[in-house]
Short mmCIF file of C-alpha atoms and ligand atoms in Angstrom, two decimals:
data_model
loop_
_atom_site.label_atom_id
_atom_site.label_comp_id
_atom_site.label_asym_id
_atom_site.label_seq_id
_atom_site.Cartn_x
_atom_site.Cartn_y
_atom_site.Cartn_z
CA UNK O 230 293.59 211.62 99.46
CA UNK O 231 292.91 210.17 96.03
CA UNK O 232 295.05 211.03 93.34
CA UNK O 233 292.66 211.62 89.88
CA UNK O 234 293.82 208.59 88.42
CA UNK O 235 293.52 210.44 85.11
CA UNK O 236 296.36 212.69 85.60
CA UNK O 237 299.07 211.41 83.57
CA UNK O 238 302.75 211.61 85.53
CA UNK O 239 305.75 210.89 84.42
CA UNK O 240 307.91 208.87 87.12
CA UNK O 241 311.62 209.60 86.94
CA UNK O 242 313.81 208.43 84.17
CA UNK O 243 315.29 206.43 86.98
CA UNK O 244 311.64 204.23 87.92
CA UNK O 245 311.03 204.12 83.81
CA UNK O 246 314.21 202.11 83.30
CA UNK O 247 313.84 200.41 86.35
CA UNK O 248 310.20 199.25 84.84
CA UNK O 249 311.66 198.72 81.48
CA UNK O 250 314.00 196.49 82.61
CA UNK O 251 311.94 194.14 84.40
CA UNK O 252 309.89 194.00 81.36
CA UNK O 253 312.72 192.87 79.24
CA UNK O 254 312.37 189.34 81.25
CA UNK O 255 310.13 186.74 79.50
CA UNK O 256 307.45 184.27 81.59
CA UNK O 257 309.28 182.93 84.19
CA UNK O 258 309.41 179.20 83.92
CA UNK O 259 308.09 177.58 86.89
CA UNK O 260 305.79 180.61 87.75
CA UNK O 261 302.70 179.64 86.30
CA UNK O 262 301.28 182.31 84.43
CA UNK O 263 297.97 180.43 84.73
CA UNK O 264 297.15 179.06 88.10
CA UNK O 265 300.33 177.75 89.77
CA UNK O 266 299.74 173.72 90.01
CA UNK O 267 298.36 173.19 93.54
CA UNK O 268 300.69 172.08 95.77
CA UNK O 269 300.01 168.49 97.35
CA UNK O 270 297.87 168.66 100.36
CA UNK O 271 300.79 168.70 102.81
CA UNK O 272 299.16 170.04 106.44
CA UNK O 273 296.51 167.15 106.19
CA UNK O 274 298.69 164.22 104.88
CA UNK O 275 299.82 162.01 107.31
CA UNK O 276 297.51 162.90 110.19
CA UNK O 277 296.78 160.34 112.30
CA UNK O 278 294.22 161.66 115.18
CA UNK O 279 290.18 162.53 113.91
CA UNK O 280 290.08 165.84 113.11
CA UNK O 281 288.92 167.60 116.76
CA UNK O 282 285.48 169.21 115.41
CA UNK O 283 285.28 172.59 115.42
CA UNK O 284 281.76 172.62 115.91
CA UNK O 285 281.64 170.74 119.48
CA UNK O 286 284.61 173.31 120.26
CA UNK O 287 281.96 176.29 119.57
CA UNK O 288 278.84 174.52 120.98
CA UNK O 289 280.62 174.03 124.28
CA UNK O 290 281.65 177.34 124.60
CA UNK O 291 278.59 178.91 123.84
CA UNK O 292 276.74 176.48 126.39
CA UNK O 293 279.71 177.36 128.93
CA UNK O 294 279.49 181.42 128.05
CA UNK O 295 276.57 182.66 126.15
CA UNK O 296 276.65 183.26 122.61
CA UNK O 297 279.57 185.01 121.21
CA UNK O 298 280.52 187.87 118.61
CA UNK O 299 281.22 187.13 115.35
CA UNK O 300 284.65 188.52 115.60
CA UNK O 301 284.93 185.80 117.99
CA UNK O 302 283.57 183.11 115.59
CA UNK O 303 285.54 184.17 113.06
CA UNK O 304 288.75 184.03 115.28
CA UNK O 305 288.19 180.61 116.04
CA UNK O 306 287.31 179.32 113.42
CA UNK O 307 289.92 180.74 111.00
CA UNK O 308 292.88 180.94 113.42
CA UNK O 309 292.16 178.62 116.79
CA UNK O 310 296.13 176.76 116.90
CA UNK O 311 294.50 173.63 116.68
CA UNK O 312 291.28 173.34 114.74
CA UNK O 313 291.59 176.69 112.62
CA UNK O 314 290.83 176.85 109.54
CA UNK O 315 294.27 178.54 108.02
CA UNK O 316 296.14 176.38 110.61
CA UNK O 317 294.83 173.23 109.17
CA UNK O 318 294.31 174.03 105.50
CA UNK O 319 296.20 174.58 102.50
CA UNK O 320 293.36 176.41 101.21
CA UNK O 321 294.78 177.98 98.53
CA UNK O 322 294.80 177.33 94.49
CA UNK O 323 292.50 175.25 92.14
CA UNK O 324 292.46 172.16 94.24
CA UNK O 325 291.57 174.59 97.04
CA UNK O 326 288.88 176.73 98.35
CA UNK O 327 289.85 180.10 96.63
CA UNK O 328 292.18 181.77 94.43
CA UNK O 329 294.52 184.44 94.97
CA UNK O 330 295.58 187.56 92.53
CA UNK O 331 299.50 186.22 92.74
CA UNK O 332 298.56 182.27 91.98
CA UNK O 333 296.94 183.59 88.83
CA UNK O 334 299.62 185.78 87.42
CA UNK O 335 303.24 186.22 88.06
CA UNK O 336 302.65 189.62 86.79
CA UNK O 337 300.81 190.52 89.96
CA UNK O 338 304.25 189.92 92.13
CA UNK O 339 306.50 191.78 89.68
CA UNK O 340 304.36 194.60 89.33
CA UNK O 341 304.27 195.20 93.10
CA UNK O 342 308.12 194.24 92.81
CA UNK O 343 308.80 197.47 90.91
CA UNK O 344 306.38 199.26 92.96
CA UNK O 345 308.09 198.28 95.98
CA UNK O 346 311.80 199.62 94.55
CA UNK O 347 310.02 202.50 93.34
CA UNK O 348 309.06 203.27 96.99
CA UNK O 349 312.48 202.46 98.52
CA UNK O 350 314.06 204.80 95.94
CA UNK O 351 311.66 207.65 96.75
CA UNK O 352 312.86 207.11 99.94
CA UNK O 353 316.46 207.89 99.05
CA UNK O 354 317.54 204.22 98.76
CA UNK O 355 317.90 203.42 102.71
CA UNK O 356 320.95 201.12 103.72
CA UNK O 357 318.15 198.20 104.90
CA UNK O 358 315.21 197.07 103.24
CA UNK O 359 312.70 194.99 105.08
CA UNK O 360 309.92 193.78 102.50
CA UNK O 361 307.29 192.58 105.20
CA UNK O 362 304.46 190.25 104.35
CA UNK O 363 301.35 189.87 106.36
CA UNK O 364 299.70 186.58 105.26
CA UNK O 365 301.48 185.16 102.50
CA UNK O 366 299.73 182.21 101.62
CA UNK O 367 301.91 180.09 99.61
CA UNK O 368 304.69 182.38 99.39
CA UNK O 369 304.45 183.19 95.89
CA UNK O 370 304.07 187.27 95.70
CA UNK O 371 306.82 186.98 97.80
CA UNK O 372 308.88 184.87 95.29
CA UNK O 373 307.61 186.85 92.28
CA UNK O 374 308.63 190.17 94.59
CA UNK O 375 312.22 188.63 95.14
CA UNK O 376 312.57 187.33 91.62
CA UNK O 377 312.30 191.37 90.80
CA UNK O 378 314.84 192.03 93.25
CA UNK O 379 317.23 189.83 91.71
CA UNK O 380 316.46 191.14 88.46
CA UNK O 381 317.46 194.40 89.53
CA UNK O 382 320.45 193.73 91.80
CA UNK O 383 322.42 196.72 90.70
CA UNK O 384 319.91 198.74 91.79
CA UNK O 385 319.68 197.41 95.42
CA UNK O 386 323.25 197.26 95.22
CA UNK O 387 324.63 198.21 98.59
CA UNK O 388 321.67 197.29 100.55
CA UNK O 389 320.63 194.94 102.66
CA UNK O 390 317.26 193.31 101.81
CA UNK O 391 315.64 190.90 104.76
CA UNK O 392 312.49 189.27 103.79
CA UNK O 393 309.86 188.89 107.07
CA UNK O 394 306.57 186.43 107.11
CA UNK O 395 303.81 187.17 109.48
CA UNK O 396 301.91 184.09 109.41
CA UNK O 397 299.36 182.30 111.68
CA UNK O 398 299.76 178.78 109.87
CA UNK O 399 302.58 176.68 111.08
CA UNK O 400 301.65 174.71 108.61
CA UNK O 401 301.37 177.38 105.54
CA UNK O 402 304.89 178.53 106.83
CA UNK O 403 306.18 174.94 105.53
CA UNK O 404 304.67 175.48 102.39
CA UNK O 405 306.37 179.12 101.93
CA UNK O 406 309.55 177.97 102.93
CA UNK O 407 309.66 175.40 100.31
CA UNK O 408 308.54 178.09 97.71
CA UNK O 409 311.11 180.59 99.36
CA UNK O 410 314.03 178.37 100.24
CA UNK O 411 313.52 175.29 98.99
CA UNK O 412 313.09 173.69 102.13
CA UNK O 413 316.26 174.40 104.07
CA UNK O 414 314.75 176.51 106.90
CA UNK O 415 314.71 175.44 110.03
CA UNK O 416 311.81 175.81 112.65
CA UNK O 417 313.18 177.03 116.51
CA UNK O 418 312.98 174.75 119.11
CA UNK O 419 311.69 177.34 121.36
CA UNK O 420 307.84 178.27 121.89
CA UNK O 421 309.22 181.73 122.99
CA UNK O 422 310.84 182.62 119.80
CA UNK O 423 309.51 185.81 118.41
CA UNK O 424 311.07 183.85 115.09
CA UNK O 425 309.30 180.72 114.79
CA UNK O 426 311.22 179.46 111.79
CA UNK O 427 314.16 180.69 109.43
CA UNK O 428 315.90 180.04 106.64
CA UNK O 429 317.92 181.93 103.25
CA UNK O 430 316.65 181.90 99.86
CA UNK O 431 319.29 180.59 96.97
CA UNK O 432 320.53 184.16 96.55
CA UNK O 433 321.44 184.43 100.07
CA UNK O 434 318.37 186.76 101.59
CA UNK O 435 317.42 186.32 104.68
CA UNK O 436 314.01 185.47 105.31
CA UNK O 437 312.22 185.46 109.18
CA UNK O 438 308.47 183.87 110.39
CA UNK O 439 306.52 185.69 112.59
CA UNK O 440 303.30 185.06 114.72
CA UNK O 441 302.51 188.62 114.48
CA UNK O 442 303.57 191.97 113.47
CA UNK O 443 304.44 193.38 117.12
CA UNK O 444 307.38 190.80 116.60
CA UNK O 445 309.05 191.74 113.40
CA UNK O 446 312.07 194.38 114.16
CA UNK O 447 312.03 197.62 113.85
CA UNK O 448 313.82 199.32 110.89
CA UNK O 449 312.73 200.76 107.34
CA UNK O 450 309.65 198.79 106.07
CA UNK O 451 307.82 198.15 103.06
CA UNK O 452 304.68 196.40 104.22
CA UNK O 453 302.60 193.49 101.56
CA UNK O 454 299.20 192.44 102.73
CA UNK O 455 297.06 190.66 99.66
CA UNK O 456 293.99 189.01 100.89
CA UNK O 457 295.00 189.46 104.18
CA UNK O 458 292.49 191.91 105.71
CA UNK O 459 290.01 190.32 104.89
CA UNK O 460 290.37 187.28 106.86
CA UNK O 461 290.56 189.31 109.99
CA UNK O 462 287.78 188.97 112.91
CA UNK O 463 284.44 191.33 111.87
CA UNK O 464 282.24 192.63 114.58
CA UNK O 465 278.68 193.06 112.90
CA UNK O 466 276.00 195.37 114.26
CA UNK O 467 272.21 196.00 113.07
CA UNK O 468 270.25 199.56 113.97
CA UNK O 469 267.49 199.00 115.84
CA UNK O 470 264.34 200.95 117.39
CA UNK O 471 266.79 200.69 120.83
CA UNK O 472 269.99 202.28 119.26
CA UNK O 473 272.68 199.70 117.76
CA UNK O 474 272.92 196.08 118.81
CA UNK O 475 275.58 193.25 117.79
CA UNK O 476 274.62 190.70 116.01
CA UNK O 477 276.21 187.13 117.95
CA UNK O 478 276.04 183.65 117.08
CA UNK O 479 274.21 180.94 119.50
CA UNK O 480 273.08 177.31 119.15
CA UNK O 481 269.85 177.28 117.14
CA UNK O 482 267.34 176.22 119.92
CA UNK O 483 265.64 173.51 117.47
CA UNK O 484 268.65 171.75 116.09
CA UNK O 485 271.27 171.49 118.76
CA UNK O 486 273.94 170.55 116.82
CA UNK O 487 273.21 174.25 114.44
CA UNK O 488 274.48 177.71 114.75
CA UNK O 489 272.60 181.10 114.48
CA UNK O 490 272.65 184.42 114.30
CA UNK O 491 270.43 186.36 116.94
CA UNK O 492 271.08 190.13 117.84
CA UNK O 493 272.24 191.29 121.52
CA UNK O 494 269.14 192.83 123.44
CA UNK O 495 271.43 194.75 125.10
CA UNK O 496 274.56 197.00 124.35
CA UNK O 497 277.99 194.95 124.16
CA UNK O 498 281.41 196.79 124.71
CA UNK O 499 281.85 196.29 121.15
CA UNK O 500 278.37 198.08 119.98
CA UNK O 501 279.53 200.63 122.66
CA UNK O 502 283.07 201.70 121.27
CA UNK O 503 282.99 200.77 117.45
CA UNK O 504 280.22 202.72 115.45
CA UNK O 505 280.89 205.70 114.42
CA UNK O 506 278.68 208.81 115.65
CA UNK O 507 277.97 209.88 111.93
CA UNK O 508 277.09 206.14 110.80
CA UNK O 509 274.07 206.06 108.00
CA UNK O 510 274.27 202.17 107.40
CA UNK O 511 271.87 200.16 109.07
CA UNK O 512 273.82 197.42 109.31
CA UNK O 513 277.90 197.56 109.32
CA UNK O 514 280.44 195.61 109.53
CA UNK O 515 283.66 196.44 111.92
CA UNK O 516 287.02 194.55 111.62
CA UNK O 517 288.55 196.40 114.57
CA UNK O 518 291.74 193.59 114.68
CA UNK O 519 292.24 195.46 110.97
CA UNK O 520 292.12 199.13 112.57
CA UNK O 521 295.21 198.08 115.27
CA UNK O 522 297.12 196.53 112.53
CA UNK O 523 296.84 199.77 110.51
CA UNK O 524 297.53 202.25 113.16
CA UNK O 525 300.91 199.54 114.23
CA UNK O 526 302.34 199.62 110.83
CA UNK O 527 301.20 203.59 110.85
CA UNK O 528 303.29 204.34 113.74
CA UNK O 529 306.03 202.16 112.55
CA UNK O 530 306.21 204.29 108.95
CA UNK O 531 306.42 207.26 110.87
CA UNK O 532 309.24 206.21 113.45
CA UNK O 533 311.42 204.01 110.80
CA UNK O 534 310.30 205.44 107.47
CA UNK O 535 308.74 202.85 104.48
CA UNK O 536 305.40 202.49 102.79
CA UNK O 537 302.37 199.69 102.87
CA UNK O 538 300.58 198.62 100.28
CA UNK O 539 297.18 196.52 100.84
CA UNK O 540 294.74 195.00 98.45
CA UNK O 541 291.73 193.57 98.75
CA UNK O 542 288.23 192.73 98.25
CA UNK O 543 286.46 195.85 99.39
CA UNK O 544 285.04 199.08 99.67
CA UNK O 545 285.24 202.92 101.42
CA UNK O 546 282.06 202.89 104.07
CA UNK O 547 279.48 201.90 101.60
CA UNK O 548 278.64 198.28 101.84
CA UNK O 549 277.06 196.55 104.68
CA UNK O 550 276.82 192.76 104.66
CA UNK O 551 279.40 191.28 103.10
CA UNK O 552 280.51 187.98 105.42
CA UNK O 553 280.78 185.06 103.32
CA UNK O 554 282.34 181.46 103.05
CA UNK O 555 284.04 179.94 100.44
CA UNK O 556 284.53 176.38 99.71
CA UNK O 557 285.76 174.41 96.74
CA UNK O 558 285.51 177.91 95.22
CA UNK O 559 281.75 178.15 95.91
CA UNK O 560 280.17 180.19 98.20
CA UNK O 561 279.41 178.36 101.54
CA UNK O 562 277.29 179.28 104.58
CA UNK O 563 279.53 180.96 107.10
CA UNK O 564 277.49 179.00 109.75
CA UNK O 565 277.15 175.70 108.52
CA UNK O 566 280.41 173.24 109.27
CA UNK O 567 282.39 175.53 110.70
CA UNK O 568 286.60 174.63 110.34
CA UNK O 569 285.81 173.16 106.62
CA UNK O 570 285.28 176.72 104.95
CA UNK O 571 287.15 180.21 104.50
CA UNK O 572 285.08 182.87 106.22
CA UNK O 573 286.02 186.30 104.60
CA UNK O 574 284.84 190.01 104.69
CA UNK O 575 285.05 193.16 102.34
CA UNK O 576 287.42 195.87 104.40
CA UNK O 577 285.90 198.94 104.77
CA UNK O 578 288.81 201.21 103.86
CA UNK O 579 287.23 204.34 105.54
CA UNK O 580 287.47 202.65 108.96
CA UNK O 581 290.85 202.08 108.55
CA UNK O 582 291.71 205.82 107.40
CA UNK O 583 289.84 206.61 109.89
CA UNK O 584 291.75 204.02 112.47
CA UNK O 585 294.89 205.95 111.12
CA UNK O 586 293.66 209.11 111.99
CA UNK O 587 296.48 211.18 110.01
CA UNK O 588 299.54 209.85 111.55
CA UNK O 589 300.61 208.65 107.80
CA UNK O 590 299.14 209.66 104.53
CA UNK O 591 297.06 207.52 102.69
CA UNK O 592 296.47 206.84 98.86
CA UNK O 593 293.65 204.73 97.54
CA UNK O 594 291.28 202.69 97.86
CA UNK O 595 291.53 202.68 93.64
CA UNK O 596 290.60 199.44 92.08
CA UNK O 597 292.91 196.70 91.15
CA UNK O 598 291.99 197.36 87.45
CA UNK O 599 293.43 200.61 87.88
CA UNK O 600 296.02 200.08 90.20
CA UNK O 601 298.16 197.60 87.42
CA UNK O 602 297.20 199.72 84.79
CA UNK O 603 298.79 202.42 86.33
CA UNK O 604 301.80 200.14 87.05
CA UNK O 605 301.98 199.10 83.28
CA UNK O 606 300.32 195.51 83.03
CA UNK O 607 299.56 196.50 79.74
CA UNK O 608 303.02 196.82 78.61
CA UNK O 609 304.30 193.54 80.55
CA UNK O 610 301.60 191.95 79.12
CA UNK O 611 302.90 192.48 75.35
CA UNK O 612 306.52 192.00 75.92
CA UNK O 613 305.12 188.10 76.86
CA UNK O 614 302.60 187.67 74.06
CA UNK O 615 305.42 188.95 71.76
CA UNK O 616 307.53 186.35 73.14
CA UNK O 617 305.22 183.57 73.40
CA UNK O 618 303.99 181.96 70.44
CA UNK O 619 303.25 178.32 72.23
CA UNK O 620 299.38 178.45 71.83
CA UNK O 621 298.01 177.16 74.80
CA UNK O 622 300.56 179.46 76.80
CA UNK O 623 299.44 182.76 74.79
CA UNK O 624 295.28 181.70 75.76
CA UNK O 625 296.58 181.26 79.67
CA UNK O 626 297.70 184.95 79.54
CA UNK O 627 295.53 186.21 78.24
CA UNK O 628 292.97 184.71 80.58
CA UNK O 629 294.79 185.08 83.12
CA UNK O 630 295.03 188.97 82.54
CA UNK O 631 291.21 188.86 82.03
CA UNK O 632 290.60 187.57 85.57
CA UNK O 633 292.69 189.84 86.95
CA UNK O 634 290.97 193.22 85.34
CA UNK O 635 287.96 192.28 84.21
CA UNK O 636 285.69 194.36 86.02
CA UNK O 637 283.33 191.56 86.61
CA UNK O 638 286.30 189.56 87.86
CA UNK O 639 289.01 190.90 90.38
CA UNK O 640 288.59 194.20 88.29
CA UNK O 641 286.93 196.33 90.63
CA UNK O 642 285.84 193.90 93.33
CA UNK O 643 289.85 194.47 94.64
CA UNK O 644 291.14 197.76 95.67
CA UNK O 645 294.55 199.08 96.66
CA UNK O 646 295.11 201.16 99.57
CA UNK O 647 298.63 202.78 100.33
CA UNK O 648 299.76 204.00 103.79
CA UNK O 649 303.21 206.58 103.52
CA UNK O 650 305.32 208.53 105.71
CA UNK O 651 303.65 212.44 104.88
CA UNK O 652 306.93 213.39 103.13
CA UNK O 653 306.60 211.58 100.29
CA UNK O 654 304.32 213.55 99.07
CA UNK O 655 305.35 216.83 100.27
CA UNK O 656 307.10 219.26 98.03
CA UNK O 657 310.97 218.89 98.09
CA UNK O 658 312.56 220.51 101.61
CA UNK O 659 315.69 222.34 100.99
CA UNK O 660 318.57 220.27 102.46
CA UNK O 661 317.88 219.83 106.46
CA UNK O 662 320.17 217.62 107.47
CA UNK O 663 321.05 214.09 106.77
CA UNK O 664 317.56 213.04 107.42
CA UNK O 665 315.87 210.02 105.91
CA UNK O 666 312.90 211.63 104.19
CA UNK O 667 315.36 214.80 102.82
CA UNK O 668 317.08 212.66 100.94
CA UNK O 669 314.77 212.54 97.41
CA UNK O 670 315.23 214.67 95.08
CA UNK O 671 311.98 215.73 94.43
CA UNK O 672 308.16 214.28 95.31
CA UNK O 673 307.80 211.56 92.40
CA UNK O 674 303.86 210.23 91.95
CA UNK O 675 303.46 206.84 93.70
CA UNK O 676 302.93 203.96 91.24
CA UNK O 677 300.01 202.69 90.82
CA UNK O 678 297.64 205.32 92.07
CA UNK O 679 298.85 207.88 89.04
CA UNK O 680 299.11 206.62 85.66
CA UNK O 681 302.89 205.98 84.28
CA UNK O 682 304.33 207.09 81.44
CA UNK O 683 306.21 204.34 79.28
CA UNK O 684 308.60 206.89 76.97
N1 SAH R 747 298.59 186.74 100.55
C1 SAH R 747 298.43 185.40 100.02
C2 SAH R 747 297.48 184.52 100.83
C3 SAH R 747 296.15 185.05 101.28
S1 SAH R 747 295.27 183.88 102.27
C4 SAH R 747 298.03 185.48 98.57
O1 SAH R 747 297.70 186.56 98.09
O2 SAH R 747 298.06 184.45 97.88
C5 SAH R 747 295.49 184.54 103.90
C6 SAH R 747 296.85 184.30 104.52
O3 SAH R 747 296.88 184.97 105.78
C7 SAH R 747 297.20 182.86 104.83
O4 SAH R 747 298.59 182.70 104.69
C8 SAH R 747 296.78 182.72 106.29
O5 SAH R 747 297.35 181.63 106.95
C9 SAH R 747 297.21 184.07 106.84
N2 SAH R 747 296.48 184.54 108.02
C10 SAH R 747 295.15 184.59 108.19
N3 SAH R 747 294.84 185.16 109.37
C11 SAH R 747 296.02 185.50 109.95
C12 SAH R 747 296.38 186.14 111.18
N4 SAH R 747 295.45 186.54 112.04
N5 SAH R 747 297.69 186.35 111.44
C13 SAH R 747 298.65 185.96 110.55
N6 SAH R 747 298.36 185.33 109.38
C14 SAH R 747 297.08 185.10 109.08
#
């Protein structure tokens, strides 16, 4: 369901001030408004052993096994615990191999801040609050998000806020918890751990690591996932004469030490189960690791109440060869050097409404340029340049705002997709108990997908 991003809404008086007041708060002086200064190349420092290759590691496999998916390619390559790409990178920034929405702007984090407390409130303000991240890089949305919170603290006031990193990069995690608690978390001694590390930011909120999401506790949920999709395993499949085939990668014949791409001659389990019966495409893409997520955080919104929010390079069933590498922010051949390079893929939204089959309603996918528009970028955005008259500050907004909605920039190459329980946007129930979802007052408009009114 896409709400006409035309229609102009009001939110409640309550979300306006709540907006407003955030607003009020002028750039935040160590978040860079421009690009965040790249943090020191801390996972490679100090190594002492080569670097195992990543491209023996795939060449003996292939030789032991046959060629392999791409999903499995991309797997190892971006996540294999020792040679991995995101577990032996810090990738991120201008030093790095790409650049995220929330390292360009703090504005990014705040605005999903508000929406965030907009949700909770909709919810009628649950007791707990778990803001859970999937993929959070450096850590900075989540400090931007939390820098909201404490804006706001009489609003939260009364509940308890727990902050909960799902992150494949023991490495990364060292990097967030110095952004998130200045270094004083502590990593568990024990492999077992669901809770690989630990710690408190300075105002005394929690925050928890996680491999993966089947770890994190239950409990109400707001779910975060920028750029995170999209470095999930892909499954890629061309039509042919015989039906559809996957495509796999094997050792190029002629250059033993190359990859390539040949398709299956015959049917996989993946070309068997993934496509769907009314596909047109003759080529598509599949990131079935991204449809379990969805349907896990789906069944967790209907069992514990919350929201998700996900953005992302993408698009809604229409686009059909979109795996890339990036490196030194330049695209790189996903085959060539494999380990040294992010591999990335649009997300098809329409698989994963598909994947989520109705369990939870969905918003979106509307474009990023929309999506903070909605929120009130515009409005942020003049409360700083009316603050700001240091020069060189005033140009990095502004630029900064231009990469972020420029439609030839991050624009409309990044959508946002929104996962909630079906009540919120049901019309108001009269009182039934002392149920979670009976509690708002009435069905406000979800931020972001409907424009706001600033009165
Ligand atoms: N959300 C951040 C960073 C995006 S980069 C931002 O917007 O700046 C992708 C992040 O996801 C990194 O932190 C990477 O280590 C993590 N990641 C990638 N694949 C993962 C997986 N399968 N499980 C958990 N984390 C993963």
């Amino acid at each position: 369901m896409i709400i006409n991003s035309r229609m102009r809404a009001c939110f409640g008086v309550k979300t306006q001030q709540l907006i407003s007041r955030v607003f009020r708060h002028p750039v935040h002086p160590s978040a860079a408004v421009g690009w965040r200064l790249a943090q020191s190349r801390l996972l490679s420092a100090g190594e002492s052993k080569p670097r195992p290759s990543m491209l023996k590691h795939l060449t003996f496999k292939i030789k032991a096994t046959g060629p392999i998916t791409v999903a499995e390619y991309m797997r190892e390559v971006l996540t294999n615990p020792v040679t991995g790409y995101y577990v032996r990178n810090n990738m991120l920034g201008p030093d790095g191999d790409f650049i995220t929405s929330p390292e360009i702007s703090q504005i990014f984090g705040e605005l999903l801040g508000v929406w965030i407390l907009s949700e909770w409130m909709a919810a009628g303000r649950p007791k707990h609050l778990q803001l859970v991240e999937l993929g959070p890089g450096k850590g900075s949305l989540a400090s931007d998000i939390l820098r909201v919170f404490n804006q706001l603290k009489s609003v939260l006031d009364g509940c308890s806020v727990s902050l909960h990193l799902v992150e494949v990069s023991p490495g990364l995690s060292g990097v967030q918890a110095q952004t998130l608690t200045g270094g004083s978390s502590v990593e568990s001694s024990s492999e077992d751990d669901p809770v690989f590390r630990r710690g408190e930011t300075s105002a005394g909120l929690p925050v928890f690591w996680y491999r993966c999401l089947e770890d994190v506790p239950a409990g109400f949920s707001i779910f975060i996932a920028n750029e995170f999709f999209d470095a999930l395993p892909i499954h890629t499949f061309q039509r042919t004469p015989k039906g559809w085939r996957e495509v796999l990668v094997d050792i190029d014949p002629e250059k033993q030490n190359r990859l390539r791409f040949v398709v299956s001659p015959s049917p996989t389990p993946a070309s068997s189960a993934l496509i769907q019966p009314e596909e047109r495409r003759s080529h598509v893409e599949v990131c079935a690791d991204g449809g379990v997520l969805v349907q896990q955080i789906s069944r967790r919104i209907v069992e514990d109440g919350g929201a998700a929010l996900i953005a992302d390079y993408g698009h809604d069933g229409t686009k059909t060869d979109t795996f890339r590498g990036f490196k030194g922010h330049r695209q790189h051949d996903v085959l060539s050097s494999p380990g040294s390079a992010d591999l990335t893929a649009d997300v098809d939204f329409s698989f994963l409404r598909t994947m989520i089959g109705g369990g939870v309603a969905c918003l979106g996918p509307v474009t990023q340029n929309m999506f903070l528009k909605n929120m009130g970028i515009d409005t942020r955005m003049e409360v700083l340049l009316r603050n700001c008259s240091h020069g060189p500050t005033r140009m990095q907004l502004i630029r900064s705002y231009d990469m972020l909605m420029n439609p030839e920039k991050m624009g409309e190459r990044f959508l946002f997709f929104s996962l909630l329980h079906h009540s919120r946007l049901a019309e108001p129930k009269k009182s039934e108990g002392m149920k979670l979802e009976d509690k708002s007052p009435a069905p406000l408009p979800v931020g972001g997908f409907t424009e706001i009114s600033f009165s």
